């Protein structure tokens, strides 16, 4: 396993992040335990979750599974950098969602209880809250850090200007600010290159791409359908939009002798500011397969070919202006 510092921090994390969204709704507890144990065996120390994950099986169910796994001991908690999120509403009751100081405090305590730990390593705002000023957001995060309940604050799904505004407000307060941004980024969806990646580079945030395989579109979907395995309706709709590119992509992967999923992950690992993509396995086998991406070396010629198939963006404003 390869490790890098998360953004400008001194925290070392694995270059693949274990996504846990499937734990509970799709993957049962015993198999989830096995996947997390296997992650440690493979050297993955960075786990991502959210207070809302597990909603089909009950709010917070995923955090509960991770907490039960931590409770087994054996250094599981000590070896894990755990990141969770706050924002989503648990109900229609007022103040039961978003990023007010009240919501952050109560949500953090609830996550700590479910995770069976005394601190969260990385506490992420799951979305921008346009109704809460950053002064209130940062005061709440500062209190949690002073109490030892969180170590770092981070963001997810922020626009570039949200990150810049957050960092400037944090600097005025003498606070460390955001350590990372979790954003939608893959070969098919590259809008993050316009402003999110540049601002993260500028302010020293690590970028953690979610949906690195574009919901399965970059996982060899044509090969799977050729073998009689059907994709879900959403992937099928996306395939209809991007079929010509996916055909060229899978042909290129055949040409260089690597699986499409491995190439997609390896490409992300070559992008500026990217710490590591989130992989969300349903089984141990899927997790072990993801690690093979670390052995894929893409030279400049290969990267250029991928840019031809999936054109990206220049940094704003050059993408649309001089």
Tab-separated table of C-alpha atoms in Angstrom:
chain	number	residue	atom	x	y	z
A	1	UNK	CA	0.000	0.000	0.000
A	2	UNK	CA	1.070	3.562	-0.707
A	3	UNK	CA	0.494	6.404	1.758
A	4	UNK	CA	0.391	10.183	1.419
A	5	UNK	CA	-0.339	13.080	3.726
A	6	UNK	CA	-3.950	14.209	3.645
A	7	UNK	CA	-3.655	17.636	2.086
A	8	UNK	CA	-1.313	19.943	3.992
A	9	UNK	CA	-1.786	17.988	7.231
A	10	UNK	CA	0.677	15.591	8.831
A	11	UNK	CA	-1.895	12.768	8.737
A	12	UNK	CA	-0.847	9.760	6.610
A	13	UNK	CA	-3.622	7.959	4.777
A	14	UNK	CA	-3.723	5.135	2.265
A	15	UNK	CA	-4.091	6.026	-1.405
A	16	UNK	CA	-7.334	4.104	-1.530
A	17	UNK	CA	-10.137	5.028	0.842
A	18	UNK	CA	-12.607	2.343	1.931
A	19	UNK	CA	-16.154	3.521	1.290
A	20	UNK	CA	-18.728	1.930	3.579
A	21	UNK	CA	-22.047	2.996	2.056
A	22	UNK	CA	-22.945	-0.624	1.259
A	23	UNK	CA	-22.543	-1.749	4.874
A	24	UNK	CA	-26.012	-2.493	6.203
A	25	UNK	CA	-28.285	-1.966	3.204
A	26	UNK	CA	-26.349	-4.293	0.852
A	27	UNK	CA	-23.555	-5.994	2.797
A	28	UNK	CA	-24.515	-7.605	6.090
A	29	UNK	CA	-22.583	-7.061	9.309
A	30	UNK	CA	-20.443	-10.209	9.241
A	31	UNK	CA	-19.299	-9.594	5.674
A	32	UNK	CA	-18.735	-5.907	6.476
A	33	UNK	CA	-16.458	-6.958	9.336
A	34	UNK	CA	-14.545	-9.243	6.966
A	35	UNK	CA	-14.124	-6.424	4.420
A	36	UNK	CA	-12.747	-4.040	7.055
A	37	UNK	CA	-10.367	-6.686	8.379
A	38	UNK	CA	-9.237	-7.363	4.824
A	39	UNK	CA	-8.733	-3.624	4.270
A	40	UNK	CA	-6.272	-3.532	7.174
A	41	UNK	CA	-4.506	-6.601	5.825
A	42	UNK	CA	-4.097	-4.754	2.522
A	43	UNK	CA	-2.781	-1.675	4.299
A	44	UNK	CA	-5.884	0.501	3.846
A	45	UNK	CA	-6.163	2.710	6.928
A	46	UNK	CA	-8.609	5.336	5.612
A	47	UNK	CA	-12.349	4.592	6.020
A	48	UNK	CA	-15.177	6.902	4.912
A	49	UNK	CA	-18.758	6.850	6.142
A	50	UNK	CA	-21.642	9.234	6.964
A	51	UNK	CA	-24.299	9.557	9.626
A	52	UNK	CA	-26.988	9.001	7.005
A	53	UNK	CA	-25.504	5.801	5.518
A	54	UNK	CA	-27.578	2.720	6.078
A	55	UNK	CA	-30.827	4.609	5.633
A	56	UNK	CA	-32.569	1.627	4.022
A	57	UNK	CA	-31.684	-0.459	7.077
A	58	UNK	CA	-32.073	2.454	9.499
A	59	UNK	CA	-30.437	5.838	9.981
A	60	UNK	CA	-26.838	5.479	11.120
A	61	UNK	CA	-26.740	1.715	10.598
A	62	UNK	CA	-23.414	1.888	8.754
A	63	UNK	CA	-21.769	3.799	11.592
A	64	UNK	CA	-23.174	1.220	14.031
A	65	UNK	CA	-21.557	-1.608	12.064
A	66	UNK	CA	-18.195	0.184	12.060
A	67	UNK	CA	-18.575	0.833	15.782
A	68	UNK	CA	-19.253	-2.833	16.487
A	69	UNK	CA	-16.170	-3.717	14.465
A	70	UNK	CA	-14.068	-1.215	16.444
A	71	UNK	CA	-15.417	-2.731	19.679
A	72	UNK	CA	-13.773	-6.059	18.842
A	73	UNK	CA	-10.438	-4.477	19.713
A	74	UNK	CA	-7.232	-5.799	18.242
A	75	UNK	CA	-6.071	-2.284	17.344
A	76	UNK	CA	-8.906	-1.834	14.845
A	77	UNK	CA	-9.751	1.697	15.958
A	78	UNK	CA	-6.141	2.725	16.515
A	79	UNK	CA	-5.148	1.669	12.988
A	80	UNK	CA	-8.079	3.432	11.320
A	81	UNK	CA	-8.446	7.022	10.155
A	82	UNK	CA	-12.222	7.318	10.203
A	83	UNK	CA	-14.100	10.063	8.368
A	84	UNK	CA	-17.811	10.641	8.746
A	85	UNK	CA	-20.228	13.362	7.672
A	86	UNK	CA	-22.948	15.673	8.909
A	87	UNK	CA	-25.708	17.535	7.032
A	88	UNK	CA	-28.604	15.264	6.053
A	89	UNK	CA	-31.912	15.546	7.905
A	90	UNK	CA	-33.058	12.627	10.027
A	91	UNK	CA	-36.662	13.809	9.928
A	92	UNK	CA	-38.832	16.742	8.901
A	93	UNK	CA	-38.466	18.292	12.363
A	94	UNK	CA	-36.840	21.759	12.366
A	95	UNK	CA	-33.087	21.837	13.087
A	96	UNK	CA	-32.785	18.110	12.394
A	97	UNK	CA	-30.411	18.655	9.492
A	98	UNK	CA	-27.941	21.045	7.868
A	99	UNK	CA	-24.989	22.720	9.615
A	100	UNK	CA	-26.167	24.924	12.449
A	101	UNK	CA	-24.039	24.830	15.598
A	102	UNK	CA	-26.826	22.924	17.313
A	103	UNK	CA	-27.061	20.331	14.571
A	104	UNK	CA	-23.283	19.843	14.389
A	105	UNK	CA	-23.002	19.319	18.141
A	106	UNK	CA	-25.868	16.821	18.387
A	107	UNK	CA	-24.913	14.964	15.203
A	108	UNK	CA	-21.298	14.602	16.310
A	109	UNK	CA	-22.303	13.147	19.673
A	110	UNK	CA	-24.665	10.708	17.936
A	111	UNK	CA	-21.966	9.599	15.488
A	112	UNK	CA	-19.467	9.090	18.322
A	113	UNK	CA	-21.963	6.879	20.122
A	114	UNK	CA	-22.707	4.788	17.027
A	115	UNK	CA	-19.018	4.503	16.142
A	116	UNK	CA	-18.151	3.550	19.738
A	117	UNK	CA	-15.172	5.886	19.756
A	118	UNK	CA	-14.162	9.022	21.645
A	119	UNK	CA	-13.148	11.002	18.557
A	120	UNK	CA	-13.716	11.334	14.816
A	121	UNK	CA	-10.547	11.819	12.792
A	122	UNK	CA	-12.121	13.761	9.922
A	123	UNK	CA	-15.537	15.389	10.333
A	124	UNK	CA	-16.957	16.360	6.947
A	125	UNK	CA	-19.744	18.742	6.018
A	126	UNK	CA	-21.691	16.553	3.583
A	127	UNK	CA	-23.006	19.533	1.608
A	128	UNK	CA	-22.891	23.311	1.653
A	129	UNK	CA	-25.453	24.930	3.951
A	130	UNK	CA	-26.336	28.265	2.402
A	131	UNK	CA	-28.339	29.322	5.477
A	132	UNK	CA	-25.531	28.955	8.035
A	133	UNK	CA	-22.642	31.458	8.000
A	134	UNK	CA	-19.122	30.075	8.094
A	135	UNK	CA	-18.501	31.972	11.337
A	136	UNK	CA	-21.074	29.731	13.040
A	137	UNK	CA	-19.805	26.619	11.273
A	138	UNK	CA	-16.212	27.260	12.315
A	139	UNK	CA	-17.091	28.098	15.905
A	140	UNK	CA	-18.916	24.757	16.184
A	141	UNK	CA	-15.976	22.872	14.680
A	142	UNK	CA	-13.498	24.689	16.931
A	143	UNK	CA	-15.459	23.676	20.022
A	144	UNK	CA	-15.536	20.034	18.912
A	145	UNK	CA	-11.796	20.095	18.337
A	146	UNK	CA	-11.141	21.723	21.713
A	147	UNK	CA	-13.261	19.004	23.321
A	148	UNK	CA	-11.196	16.343	21.530
A	149	UNK	CA	-14.220	15.021	19.656
A	150	UNK	CA	-12.782	15.695	16.185
A	151	UNK	CA	-9.252	16.143	14.855
A	152	UNK	CA	-9.882	17.687	11.422
A	153	UNK	CA	-12.773	19.391	9.638
A	154	UNK	CA	-13.457	18.739	5.961
A	155	UNK	CA	-16.011	19.284	3.232
A	156	UNK	CA	-17.890	17.294	0.623
A	157	UNK	CA	-19.691	18.522	-2.506
A	158	UNK	CA	-18.518	22.117	-2.042
A	159	UNK	CA	-18.040	24.439	-4.999
A	160	UNK	CA	-14.642	26.037	-5.454
A	161	UNK	CA	-15.784	29.399	-4.087
A	162	UNK	CA	-17.328	27.706	-1.040
A	163	UNK	CA	-13.932	26.189	-0.218
A	164	UNK	CA	-12.167	29.528	-0.713
A	165	UNK	CA	-14.675	31.354	1.482
A	166	UNK	CA	-14.446	28.658	4.172
A	167	UNK	CA	-10.664	28.827	4.233
A	168	UNK	CA	-10.540	32.614	4.396
A	169	UNK	CA	-12.989	32.656	7.299
A	170	UNK	CA	-10.976	29.960	9.097
A	171	UNK	CA	-7.725	31.870	8.610
A	172	UNK	CA	-9.248	34.995	10.132
A	173	UNK	CA	-10.074	32.917	13.213
A	174	UNK	CA	-6.606	31.384	13.364
A	175	UNK	CA	-8.109	27.947	12.666
A	176	UNK	CA	-6.611	25.222	10.492
A	177	UNK	CA	-9.678	25.124	8.236
A	178	UNK	CA	-10.643	22.336	5.856
A	179	UNK	CA	-8.191	19.471	5.423
A	180	UNK	CA	-9.920	17.800	2.463
A	181	UNK	CA	-12.760	17.963	-0.030
A	182	UNK	CA	-14.710	14.919	-1.131
A	183	UNK	CA	-15.976	15.565	-4.638
A	184	UNK	CA	-17.577	13.837	-7.624
A	185	UNK	CA	-14.678	13.165	-9.963
A	186	UNK	CA	-13.864	10.476	-12.520
A	187	UNK	CA	-12.931	10.129	-16.192
A	188	UNK	CA	-16.531	10.647	-17.293
A	189	UNK	CA	-17.335	13.510	-14.920
A	190	UNK	CA	-14.434	15.979	-14.825
A	191	UNK	CA	-16.055	19.321	-13.909
A	192	UNK	CA	-14.057	19.368	-10.662
A	193	UNK	CA	-11.058	20.349	-12.796
A	194	UNK	CA	-12.578	23.778	-13.455
A	195	UNK	CA	-12.359	25.163	-9.924
A	196	UNK	CA	-12.496	22.505	-7.178
A	197	UNK	CA	-9.128	20.881	-7.883
A	198	UNK	CA	-7.300	24.218	-8.383
A	199	UNK	CA	-8.663	25.718	-5.169
A	200	UNK	CA	-7.771	22.561	-3.247
A	201	UNK	CA	-4.224	22.734	-4.589
A	202	UNK	CA	-4.005	26.396	-3.632
A	203	UNK	CA	-5.251	25.940	-0.067
A	204	UNK	CA	-3.631	22.567	0.539
A	205	UNK	CA	-6.728	20.350	0.717
A	206	UNK	CA	-6.585	16.685	-0.179
A	207	UNK	CA	-9.122	15.665	-2.812
A	208	UNK	CA	-11.076	12.462	-2.195
A	209	UNK	CA	-13.040	11.518	-5.337
A	210	UNK	CA	-16.335	9.719	-4.847
A	211	UNK	CA	-17.885	7.512	-7.546
A	212	UNK	CA	-14.455	6.935	-9.162
A	213	UNK	CA	-15.927	4.324	-11.518
A	214	UNK	CA	-18.843	6.554	-12.533
A	215	UNK	CA	-21.373	4.269	-10.911
A	216	UNK	CA	-20.014	1.230	-12.743
A	217	UNK	CA	-19.656	2.831	-16.154
A	218	UNK	CA	-15.855	2.552	-15.993
A	219	UNK	CA	-15.757	-0.938	-14.513
A	220	UNK	CA	-15.911	-2.834	-17.813
A	221	UNK	CA	-19.653	-2.529	-18.249
A	222	UNK	CA	-19.615	-3.620	-21.908
A	223	UNK	CA	-17.720	-6.789	-21.045
A	224	UNK	CA	-20.217	-7.580	-18.320
A	225	UNK	CA	-23.216	-7.141	-20.574
A	226	UNK	CA	-21.510	-9.212	-23.266
A	227	UNK	CA	-21.201	-12.015	-20.716
A	228	UNK	CA	-24.893	-11.839	-19.882
A	229	UNK	CA	-24.646	-9.773	-16.697
A	230	UNK	CA	-27.070	-6.873	-16.814
A	231	UNK	CA	-26.342	-3.387	-15.513
A	232	UNK	CA	-28.879	-1.504	-13.418
A	233	UNK	CA	-31.217	0.968	-15.071
A	234	UNK	CA	-29.188	4.037	-14.117
A	235	UNK	CA	-25.958	2.593	-15.521
A	236	UNK	CA	-27.796	1.524	-18.669
A	237	UNK	CA	-29.089	5.073	-19.172
A	238	UNK	CA	-25.594	6.508	-18.683
A	239	UNK	CA	-24.150	3.925	-21.058
A	240	UNK	CA	-26.589	5.042	-23.731
A	241	UNK	CA	-25.210	8.595	-23.382
A	242	UNK	CA	-21.532	7.610	-23.395
A	243	UNK	CA	-21.429	4.341	-25.347
A	244	UNK	CA	-18.971	5.518	-28.012
A	245	UNK	CA	-16.505	6.742	-25.370
A	246	UNK	CA	-16.876	3.592	-23.267
A	247	UNK	CA	-16.248	1.409	-26.330
A	248	UNK	CA	-13.042	3.327	-27.035
A	249	UNK	CA	-12.075	3.209	-23.380
A	250	UNK	CA	-12.467	-0.531	-22.988
A	251	UNK	CA	-10.582	-1.086	-26.238
A	252	UNK	CA	-7.741	1.083	-24.909
A	253	UNK	CA	-7.672	-0.894	-21.645
A	254	UNK	CA	-7.384	-4.103	-23.681
A	255	UNK	CA	-4.547	-2.514	-25.626
A	256	UNK	CA	-2.500	-1.732	-22.506
A	257	UNK	CA	-3.461	-4.983	-20.786
A	258	UNK	CA	-5.294	-3.666	-17.725
A	259	UNK	CA	-8.839	-3.924	-16.415
A	260	UNK	CA	-11.011	-0.822	-16.963
A	261	UNK	CA	-11.709	-0.375	-13.255
A	262	UNK	CA	-7.990	-0.439	-12.452
A	263	UNK	CA	-7.198	2.119	-15.152
A	264	UNK	CA	-9.943	4.459	-13.915
A	265	UNK	CA	-8.566	4.382	-10.368
A	266	UNK	CA	-4.952	4.677	-11.534
A	267	UNK	CA	-5.873	7.735	-13.615
A	268	UNK	CA	-7.346	9.471	-10.561
A	269	UNK	CA	-4.177	8.762	-8.602
A	270	UNK	CA	-2.224	10.746	-11.220
A	271	UNK	CA	-4.394	13.873	-10.913
A	272	UNK	CA	-3.281	16.996	-9.023
A	273	UNK	CA	-4.296	17.241	-5.352
A	274	UNK	CA	-5.959	13.802	-5.353
A	275	UNK	CA	-5.223	11.913	-2.144
A	276	UNK	CA	-7.103	8.776	-3.037
A	277	UNK	CA	-10.439	7.697	-4.505
A	278	UNK	CA	-13.170	6.047	-2.457
A	279	UNK	CA	-13.787	2.407	-3.334
A	280	UNK	CA	-17.067	0.957	-2.081
A	281	UNK	CA	-16.840	-2.837	-2.256
A	282	UNK	CA	-19.738	-5.148	-1.560
A	283	UNK	CA	-17.422	-8.124	-1.031
A	284	UNK	CA	-13.862	-8.910	0.050
A	285	UNK	CA	-13.058	-9.961	-3.497
A	286	UNK	CA	-14.068	-6.579	-4.892
A	287	UNK	CA	-11.885	-4.831	-2.325
A	288	UNK	CA	-8.828	-6.962	-3.096
A	289	UNK	CA	-9.358	-6.360	-6.800
A	290	UNK	CA	-9.397	-2.579	-6.319
A	291	UNK	CA	-5.909	-2.616	-4.819
A	292	UNK	CA	-4.522	-3.877	-8.139
A	293	UNK	CA	-4.981	-0.335	-9.449
A	294	UNK	CA	-1.898	0.680	-7.466
A	295	UNK	CA	0.224	-1.466	-9.797
A	296	UNK	CA	-1.028	0.265	-12.945
A	297	UNK	CA	1.454	2.781	-14.307
A	298	UNK	CA	0.058	5.237	-16.826
A	299	UNK	CA	2.715	7.092	-18.818
A	300	UNK	CA	2.188	10.457	-20.501
A	301	UNK	CA	1.135	8.786	-23.728
A	302	UNK	CA	-1.531	6.757	-21.944
A	303	UNK	CA	-2.766	9.825	-20.083
A	304	UNK	CA	-3.009	11.716	-23.372
A	305	UNK	CA	-5.053	8.902	-24.908
A	306	UNK	CA	-7.454	9.004	-21.978
A	307	UNK	CA	-7.802	12.766	-22.397
A	308	UNK	CA	-8.693	12.185	-26.039
A	309	UNK	CA	-11.421	9.719	-25.093
A	310	UNK	CA	-12.730	11.724	-22.126
A	311	UNK	CA	-11.827	15.395	-22.698
A	312	UNK	CA	-11.362	17.336	-19.483
A	313	UNK	CA	-11.381	20.995	-18.556
A	314	UNK	CA	-8.834	23.733	-18.257
A	315	UNK	CA	-8.697	25.674	-15.021
A	316	UNK	CA	-11.332	28.408	-14.931
A	317	UNK	CA	-11.549	30.950	-16.500
A	318	UNK	CA	-9.221	29.780	-19.275
A	319	UNK	CA	-11.647	26.987	-20.133
A	320	UNK	CA	-14.102	29.529	-21.580
A	321	UNK	CA	-12.013	32.691	-21.895
A	322	UNK	CA	-8.477	33.784	-22.770
